[in-house]
Amino acid sequence: MTHQTHAYHMVNPSPWPLTGALSALLLTSGLAMWFHYNTLTLLYLGLLTNMLTMYQWWRDIVREGTYQGHHTPIVQKGLRYGMILFIVSEVFFFAGFFWAFYHSSLVPTHDLGGCWPPTGIIPLNPLEVPLLNTSVLLASGVSITWAHHSLMEGKRNNMNQALLITIGLGVYFTALQASEYLETSFSISDGIYGSTFFMATGFHGLHVIIGSTFLMVCLLRQLKYHFTSKHHFGFEAAAWYWHFVDVVWLFLYVSIYWWGS
Amino acid sequence: MAAPSMKERQVCWGARDLYWRCLDDNAEDAARCRQLRSSFEASCPQQWIKYFDKRRDYLKFKEKFEAGEFQPSQSTENS
């Protein structure tokens, strides 16, 4: 008998975990070479192999699920657990940066003047661009929910539009934040304020870019009719990730931009 | 070890003020203020002495900062 008698997915051998691990090695050693010897070669190699691995691995997953039908309900359940656990790990990642921020800002040291913001730091006005950024991400949360409901109701045009709007808002946030970075009177090397500000908001911005990219991939797949009204886990995963990014921003806004000013 | 009473605190602050005034008059030359330093150390709890020393360093930094002595270097202007 050549067919499996269970509903799970026994994945065919794949080179991508290996190339992924190798790319991680190139990325880390590349960073070290860049920091200490001012050479970018290894880092570029790492970025290239990393991008290639991601593209080919996820392309294979789309082939296995959408084209070959391997994503049965139980397989999808596993994918859901996986995405949830990944997002939980990201929560802990950000928790570290928030810990650093609160540790430094709740009991500011002498050299800062015993106050927060530290002496000499002029923080950004939380009621200007940062507030706009907050509204942009909240609106994107609404539009992505609209996209999801449209998808579930089989309303194709609405779904395409709403997803496009969500991506547009994500790009808008990134552009606004980039212009804010150019506007600050302080840099990452300006004491503990600069360090905590740029590490926390910087990694958040990176996650917005990652989330927007994930959503763009979903749009491309949607245009190619990959999703059905009942089965569209890739989109759900992107939506979960996007909501996570939004929530992190809310914490950042309240803690660093608002309370921290 | 009980916390200092109001009288003891006032003695401590007084000693600190005298010591700091001596430093102000002598351009931070601690060698010329040794007597006041030892009376300061005798009047105040250890932790307070450490705190006051750090506080003075910060206040001196703040004066310089507000006088505009720390400007970004040319090389970081446009980075």
GROMACS .gro file of C-alpha atoms in nm:
model
  340
    1MET     CA    1   0.000   0.000   0.000
    2THR     CA    2   0.151   0.334  -0.104
    3HIS     CA    3  -0.089   0.583   0.064
    4GLN     CA    4  -0.067   0.708   0.422
    5THR     CA    5  -0.348   0.610   0.659
    6HIS     CA    6  -0.331   0.924   0.872
    7ALA     CA    7  -0.410   1.290   0.806
    8TYR     CA    8  -0.070   1.431   0.899
    9HIS     CA    9   0.187   1.575   0.660
   10MET     CA   10   0.513   1.382   0.633
   11VAL     CA   11   0.724   1.649   0.463
   12ASN     CA   12   0.965   1.545   0.187
   13PRO     CA   13   1.337   1.597   0.253
   14SER     CA   14   1.427   1.962   0.204
   15PRO     CA   15   1.755   2.154   0.193
   16TRP     CA   16   1.610   2.476   0.330
   17PRO     CA   17   1.662   2.412   0.703
   18LEU     CA   18   2.030   2.357   0.629
   19THR     CA   19   2.064   2.664   0.407
   20GLY     CA   20   1.874   2.859   0.672
   21ALA     CA   21   2.115   2.751   0.944
   22LEU     CA   22   2.412   2.834   0.722
   23SER     CA   23   2.264   3.175   0.645
   24ALA     CA   24   2.228   3.235   1.020
   25LEU     CA   25   2.598   3.159   1.060
   26LEU     CA   26   2.686   3.397   0.777
   27LEU     CA   27   2.461   3.669   0.920
   28THR     CA   28   2.610   3.653   1.269
   29SER     CA   29   2.971   3.628   1.158
   30GLY     CA   30   2.896   3.893   0.895
   31LEU     CA   31   2.773   4.131   1.165
   32ALA     CA   32   3.086   4.070   1.370
   33MET     CA   33   3.306   4.135   1.065
   34TRP     CA   34   3.117   4.455   0.990
   35PHE     CA   35   3.138   4.583   1.346
   36HIS     CA   36   3.504   4.507   1.400
   37TYR     CA   37   3.671   4.509   1.059
   38ASN     CA   38   3.440   4.738   0.861
   39THR     CA   39   3.377   4.482   0.583
   40LEU     CA   40   3.031   4.397   0.449
   41THR     CA   41   3.099   4.092   0.229
   42LEU     CA   42   3.003   3.820   0.475
   43LEU     CA   43   2.696   4.014   0.585
   44TYR     CA   44   2.573   4.055   0.226
   45LEU     CA   45   2.626   3.684   0.170
   46GLY     CA   46   2.427   3.612   0.483
   47LEU     CA   47   2.142   3.840   0.379
   48LEU     CA   48   2.133   3.687   0.031
   49THR     CA   49   2.127   3.326   0.153
   50ASN     CA   50   1.872   3.419   0.417
   51MET     CA   51   1.635   3.579   0.163
   52LEU     CA   52   1.676   3.284  -0.074
   53THR     CA   53   1.605   3.034   0.202
   54MET     CA   54   1.292   3.218   0.314
   55TYR     CA   55   1.162   3.254  -0.039
   56GLN     CA   56   1.215   2.892  -0.134
   57TRP     CA   57   1.103   2.740   0.196
   58TRP     CA   58   0.779   2.934   0.212
   59ARG     CA   59   0.722   2.882  -0.162
   60ASP     CA   60   0.743   2.506  -0.095
   61ILE     CA   61   0.494   2.535   0.191
   62VAL     CA   62   0.249   2.715  -0.039
   63ARG     CA   63   0.299   2.440  -0.298
   64GLU     CA   64   0.243   2.165  -0.039
   65GLY     CA   65  -0.067   2.328   0.110
   66THR     CA   66  -0.244   2.514  -0.169
   67TYR     CA   67  -0.145   2.309  -0.472
   68GLN     CA   68  -0.096   1.959  -0.326
   69GLY     CA   69  -0.361   1.964  -0.051
   70HIS     CA   70  -0.143   1.847   0.236
   71HIS     CA   71  -0.287   2.100   0.483
   72THR     CA   72  -0.568   1.898   0.635
   73PRO     CA   73  -0.749   2.036   0.942
   74ILE     CA   74  -0.508   1.867   1.180
   75VAL     CA   75  -0.206   1.997   0.988
   76GLN     CA   76  -0.358   2.344   0.995
   77LYS     CA   77  -0.403   2.312   1.373
   78GLY     CA   78  -0.031   2.245   1.404
   79LEU     CA   79   0.048   2.549   1.192
   80ARG     CA   80  -0.177   2.759   1.417
   81TYR     CA   81   0.005   2.638   1.728
   82GLY     CA   82   0.332   2.716   1.557
   83MET     CA   83   0.239   3.072   1.470
   84ILE     CA   84   0.098   3.138   1.816
   85LEU     CA   85   0.412   3.007   1.984
   86PHE     CA   86   0.629   3.213   1.753
   87ILE     CA   87   0.437   3.528   1.837
   88VAL     CA   88   0.467   3.444   2.208
   89SER     CA   89   0.843   3.422   2.165
   90GLU     CA   90   0.838   3.766   2.001
   91VAL     CA   91   0.641   3.901   2.296
   92PHE     CA   92   0.923   3.786   2.524
   93PHE     CA   93   1.175   3.944   2.289
   94PHE     CA   94   1.008   4.283   2.326
   95ALA     CA   95   0.957   4.227   2.699
   96GLY     CA   96   1.335   4.250   2.734
   97PHE     CA   97   1.349   4.594   2.579
   98PHE     CA   98   1.059   4.715   2.788
   99TRP     CA   99   1.234   4.580   3.097
  100ALA     CA  100   1.546   4.774   3.007
  101PHE     CA  101   1.342   5.091   2.951
  102TYR     CA  102   1.153   5.071   3.280
  103HIS     CA  103   1.463   4.969   3.476
  104SER     CA  104   1.643   5.281   3.356
  105SER     CA  105   1.353   5.526   3.365
  106LEU     CA  106   1.182   5.439   3.695
  107VAL     CA  107   1.501   5.498   3.897
  108PRO     CA  108   1.712   5.737   3.689
  109THR     CA  109   2.077   5.752   3.799
  110HIS     CA  110   2.275   6.051   3.920
  111ASP     CA  111   2.453   6.115   3.595
  112LEU     CA  112   2.114   6.168   3.431
  113GLY     CA  113   2.019   6.416   3.700
  114GLY     CA  114   1.792   6.178   3.885
  115CYS     CA  115   1.514   6.259   3.640
  116TRP     CA  116   1.354   6.118   3.327
  117PRO     CA  117   1.387   6.233   3.051
  118PRO     CA  118   1.752   6.278   3.144
  119THR     CA  119   1.909   6.625   3.156
  120GLY     CA  120   1.969   6.757   2.808
  121ILE     CA  121   1.731   6.520   2.629
  122ILE     CA  122   1.443   6.682   2.441
  123PRO     CA  123   1.191   6.404   2.373
  124LEU     CA  124   0.951   6.400   2.078
  125ASN     CA  125   0.608   6.549   2.141
  126PRO     CA  126   0.375   6.251   2.187
  127LEU     CA  127   0.080   6.448   2.052
  128GLU     CA  128   0.242   6.509   1.713
  129VAL     CA  129   0.362   6.239   1.469
  130PRO     CA  130   0.365   5.959   1.730
  131LEU     CA  131  -0.010   6.009   1.784
  132LEU     CA  132  -0.066   6.001   1.409
  133ASN     CA  133   0.134   5.677   1.396
  134THR     CA  134  -0.094   5.534   1.663
  135SER     CA  135  -0.405   5.619   1.461
  136VAL     CA  136  -0.248   5.474   1.145
  137LEU     CA  137  -0.183   5.137   1.307
  138LEU     CA  138  -0.522   5.127   1.480
  139ALA     CA  139  -0.690   5.202   1.147
  140SER     CA  140  -0.487   4.923   0.985
  141GLY     CA  141  -0.623   4.688   1.250
  142VAL     CA  142  -0.973   4.783   1.144
  143SER     CA  143  -0.900   4.744   0.772
  144ILE     CA  144  -0.741   4.402   0.817
  145THR     CA  145  -1.049   4.285   1.009
  146TRP     CA  146  -1.263   4.412   0.723
  147ALA     CA  147  -1.040   4.220   0.482
  148HIS     CA  148  -1.081   3.901   0.685
  149HIS     CA  149  -1.458   3.925   0.701
  150SER     CA  150  -1.477   4.001   0.330
  151LEU     CA  151  -1.265   3.694   0.263
  152MET     CA  152  -1.489   3.476   0.478
  153GLU     CA  153  -1.799   3.613   0.303
  154GLY     CA  154  -1.655   3.556  -0.043
  155LYS     CA  155  -1.647   3.927  -0.127
  156ARG     CA  156  -1.340   3.933  -0.344
  157ASN     CA  157  -1.322   4.300  -0.442
  158ASN     CA  158  -1.372   4.416  -0.085
  159MET     CA  159  -1.104   4.181   0.038
  160ASN     CA  160  -0.851   4.301  -0.217
  161GLN     CA  161  -0.923   4.666  -0.139
  162ALA     CA  162  -0.913   4.624   0.239
  163LEU     CA  163  -0.587   4.431   0.226
  164LEU     CA  164  -0.436   4.695   0.001
  165ILE     CA  165  -0.545   4.966   0.244
  166THR     CA  166  -0.388   4.774   0.533
  167ILE     CA  167  -0.059   4.744   0.347
  168GLY     CA  168  -0.075   5.112   0.251
  169LEU     CA  169  -0.121   5.211   0.615
  170GLY     CA  170   0.172   4.992   0.713
  171VAL     CA  171   0.394   5.160   0.456
  172TYR     CA  172   0.268   5.501   0.569
  173PHE     CA  173   0.363   5.419   0.929
  174THR     CA  174   0.711   5.316   0.819
  175ALA     CA  175   0.758   5.638   0.618
  176LEU     CA  176   0.635   5.853   0.909
  177GLN     CA  177   0.858   5.677   1.158
  178ALA     CA  178   1.158   5.708   0.928
  179SER     CA  179   1.102   6.082   0.901
  180GLU     CA  180   1.068   6.100   1.281
  181TYR     CA  181   1.403   5.926   1.318
  182LEU     CA  182   1.560   6.203   1.110
  183GLU     CA  183   1.389   6.466   1.327
  184THR     CA  184   1.506   6.359   1.673
  185SER     CA  185   1.755   6.583   1.844
  186PHE     CA  186   1.905   6.271   2.009
  187SER     CA  187   2.068   5.960   1.858
  188ILE     CA  188   2.114   5.600   1.972
  189SER     CA  189   2.444   5.695   2.134
  190ASP     CA  190   2.290   5.964   2.354
  191GLY     CA  191   2.303   5.782   2.682
  192ILE     CA  192   2.052   5.532   2.813
  193TYR     CA  193   1.762   5.736   2.675
  194GLY     CA  194   1.890   5.705   2.321
  195SER     CA  195   1.971   5.337   2.361
  196THR     CA  196   1.632   5.233   2.500
  197PHE     CA  197   1.440   5.455   2.259
  198PHE     CA  198   1.605   5.334   1.940
  199MET     CA  199   1.640   4.968   2.037
  200ALA     CA  200   1.271   4.939   2.127
  201THR     CA  201   1.125   5.152   1.846
  202GLY     CA  202   1.385   5.027   1.599
  203PHE     CA  203   1.299   4.661   1.645
  204HIS     CA  204   0.932   4.753   1.636
  205GLY     CA  205   0.984   4.930   1.302
  206LEU     CA  206   1.162   4.622   1.168
  207HIS     CA  207   0.861   4.413   1.271
  208VAL     CA  208   0.627   4.654   1.092
  209ILE     CA  209   0.834   4.602   0.777
  210ILE     CA  210   0.823   4.225   0.823
  211GLY     CA  211   0.447   4.234   0.886
  212SER     CA  212   0.386   4.453   0.582
  213THR     CA  213   0.589   4.214   0.368
  214PHE     CA  214   0.387   3.919   0.500
  215LEU     CA  215   0.067   4.107   0.410
  216MET     CA  216   0.201   4.184   0.061
  217VAL     CA  217   0.267   3.815   0.005
  218CYS     CA  218  -0.091   3.748   0.114
  219LEU     CA  219  -0.217   4.004  -0.137
  220LEU     CA  220  -0.022   3.837  -0.416
  221ARG     CA  221  -0.160   3.496  -0.318
  222GLN     CA  222  -0.509   3.637  -0.290
  223LEU     CA  223  -0.484   3.778  -0.642
  224LYS     CA  224  -0.381   3.431  -0.759
  225TYR     CA  225  -0.688   3.275  -0.595
  226HIS     CA  226  -0.495   3.074  -0.333
  227PHE     CA  227  -0.738   3.150  -0.048
  228THR     CA  228  -1.088   3.010  -0.006
  229SER     CA  229  -1.354   3.153   0.221
  230LYS     CA  230  -1.302   2.860   0.457
  231HIS     CA  231  -0.928   2.794   0.428
  232HIS     CA  232  -0.684   3.084   0.439
  233PHE     CA  233  -0.447   3.020   0.725
  234GLY     CA  234  -0.161   3.217   0.566
  235PHE     CA  235  -0.376   3.527   0.579
  236GLU     CA  236  -0.484   3.457   0.937
  237ALA     CA  237  -0.123   3.415   1.044
  238ALA     CA  238  -0.037   3.749   0.880
  239ALA     CA  239  -0.334   3.912   1.053
  240TRP     CA  240  -0.229   3.775   1.395
  241TYR     CA  241   0.123   3.902   1.339
  242TRP     CA  242  -0.009   4.240   1.231
  243HIS     CA  243  -0.226   4.277   1.542
  244PHE     CA  244   0.077   4.183   1.757
  245VAL     CA  245   0.280   4.458   1.589
  246ASP     CA  246  -0.002   4.703   1.659
  247VAL     CA  247  -0.022   4.606   2.027
  248VAL     CA  248   0.354   4.642   2.070
  249TRP     CA  249   0.326   4.992   1.927
  250LEU     CA  250   0.052   5.080   2.176
  251PHE     CA  251   0.278   4.973   2.462
  252LEU     CA  252   0.567   5.167   2.309
  253TYR     CA  253   0.355   5.478   2.268
  254VAL     CA  254   0.218   5.474   2.621
  255SER     CA  255   0.550   5.382   2.788
  256ILE     CA  256   0.823   5.557   2.593
  257TYR     CA  257   0.654   5.838   2.404
  258TRP     CA  258   0.390   5.942   2.654
  259TRP     CA  259   0.490   5.842   3.008
  260GLY     CA  260   0.858   5.871   2.918
  261SER     CA  261   0.833   6.235   2.817
  262MET     CA  262   2.088   5.177   6.304
  263ALA     CA  263   1.809   5.432   6.330
  264ALA     CA  264   1.759   5.697   6.064
  265PRO     CA  265   1.905   6.038   6.151
  266SER     CA  266   1.677   6.270   6.351
  267MET     CA  267   1.594   6.621   6.232
  268LYS     CA  268   1.882   6.770   6.437
  269GLU     CA  269   2.129   6.513   6.299
  270ARG     CA  270   2.010   6.574   5.944
  271GLN     CA  271   2.054   6.949   5.983
  272VAL     CA  272   2.407   6.897   6.114
  273CYS     CA  273   2.479   6.674   5.815
  274TRP     CA  274   2.340   6.920   5.560
  275GLY     CA  275   2.527   7.204   5.731
  276ALA     CA  276   2.854   7.012   5.712
  277ARG     CA  277   2.791   6.927   5.350
  278ASP     CA  278   2.712   7.291   5.266
  279LEU     CA  279   3.035   7.409   5.434
  280TYR     CA  280   3.238   7.149   5.248
  281TRP     CA  281   3.079   7.235   4.914
  282ARG     CA  282   3.130   7.605   4.973
  283CYS     CA  283   3.499   7.536   5.036
  284LEU     CA  284   3.519   7.342   4.710
  285ASP     CA  285   3.346   7.628   4.526
  286ASP     CA  286   3.598   7.875   4.667
  287ASN     CA  287   3.895   7.656   4.587
  288ALA     CA  288   3.804   7.543   4.235
  289GLU     CA  289   3.729   7.182   4.338
  290ASP     CA  290   4.068   7.144   4.511
  291ALA     CA  291   3.983   6.872   4.765
  292ALA     CA  292   4.328   6.893   4.925
  293ARG     CA  293   4.252   7.237   5.070
  294CYS     CA  294   3.922   7.125   5.221
  295ARG     CA  295   4.033   6.815   5.406
  296GLN     CA  296   3.917   6.932   5.747
  297LEU     CA  297   3.569   7.014   5.630
  298ARG     CA  298   3.563   6.683   5.444
  299SER     CA  299   3.633   6.487   5.760
  300SER     CA  300   3.369   6.677   5.958
  301PHE     CA  301   3.128   6.612   5.670
  302GLU     CA  302   3.211   6.240   5.680
  303ALA     CA  303   3.162   6.235   6.058
  304SER     CA  304   2.818   6.402   6.045
  305CYS     CA  305   2.650   6.205   5.767
  306PRO     CA  306   2.552   5.841   5.707
  307GLN     CA  307   2.783   5.657   5.467
  308GLN     CA  308   2.518   5.618   5.197
  309TRP     CA  309   2.441   5.989   5.210
  310ILE     CA  310   2.809   6.077   5.160
  311LYS     CA  311   2.821   5.860   4.849
  312TYR     CA  312   2.498   6.017   4.724
  313PHE     CA  313   2.614   6.375   4.788
  314ASP     CA  314   2.944   6.311   4.607
  315LYS     CA  315   2.762   6.182   4.301
  316ARG     CA  316   2.514   6.467   4.322
  317ARG     CA  317   2.796   6.724   4.320
  318ASP     CA  318   2.955   6.560   4.016
  319TYR     CA  319   2.621   6.580   3.838
  320LEU     CA  320   2.561   6.944   3.936
  321LYS     CA  321   2.904   7.041   3.803
  322PHE     CA  322   2.823   6.856   3.478
  323LYS     CA  323   2.486   7.033   3.459
  324GLU     CA  324   2.653   7.374   3.488
  325LYS     CA  325   2.888   7.294   3.202
  326PHE     CA  326   2.607   7.148   2.993
  327GLU     CA  327   2.382   7.447   3.039
  328ALA     CA  328   2.674   7.676   2.949
  329GLY     CA  329   2.677   7.499   2.616
  330GLU     CA  330   3.012   7.325   2.658
  331PHE     CA  331   2.901   6.995   2.505
  332GLN     CA  332   2.831   7.039   2.139
  333PRO     CA  333   2.800   6.751   1.890
  334SER     CA  334   3.126   6.701   1.700
  335GLN     CA  335   3.144   6.790   1.332
  336SER     CA  336   3.169   6.426   1.227
  337THR     CA  337   2.839   6.336   1.390
  338GLU     CA  338   2.654   6.641   1.259
  339ASN     CA  339   2.515   6.474   0.951
  340SER     CA  340   2.510   6.107   1.052
   0.00000   0.00000   0.00000
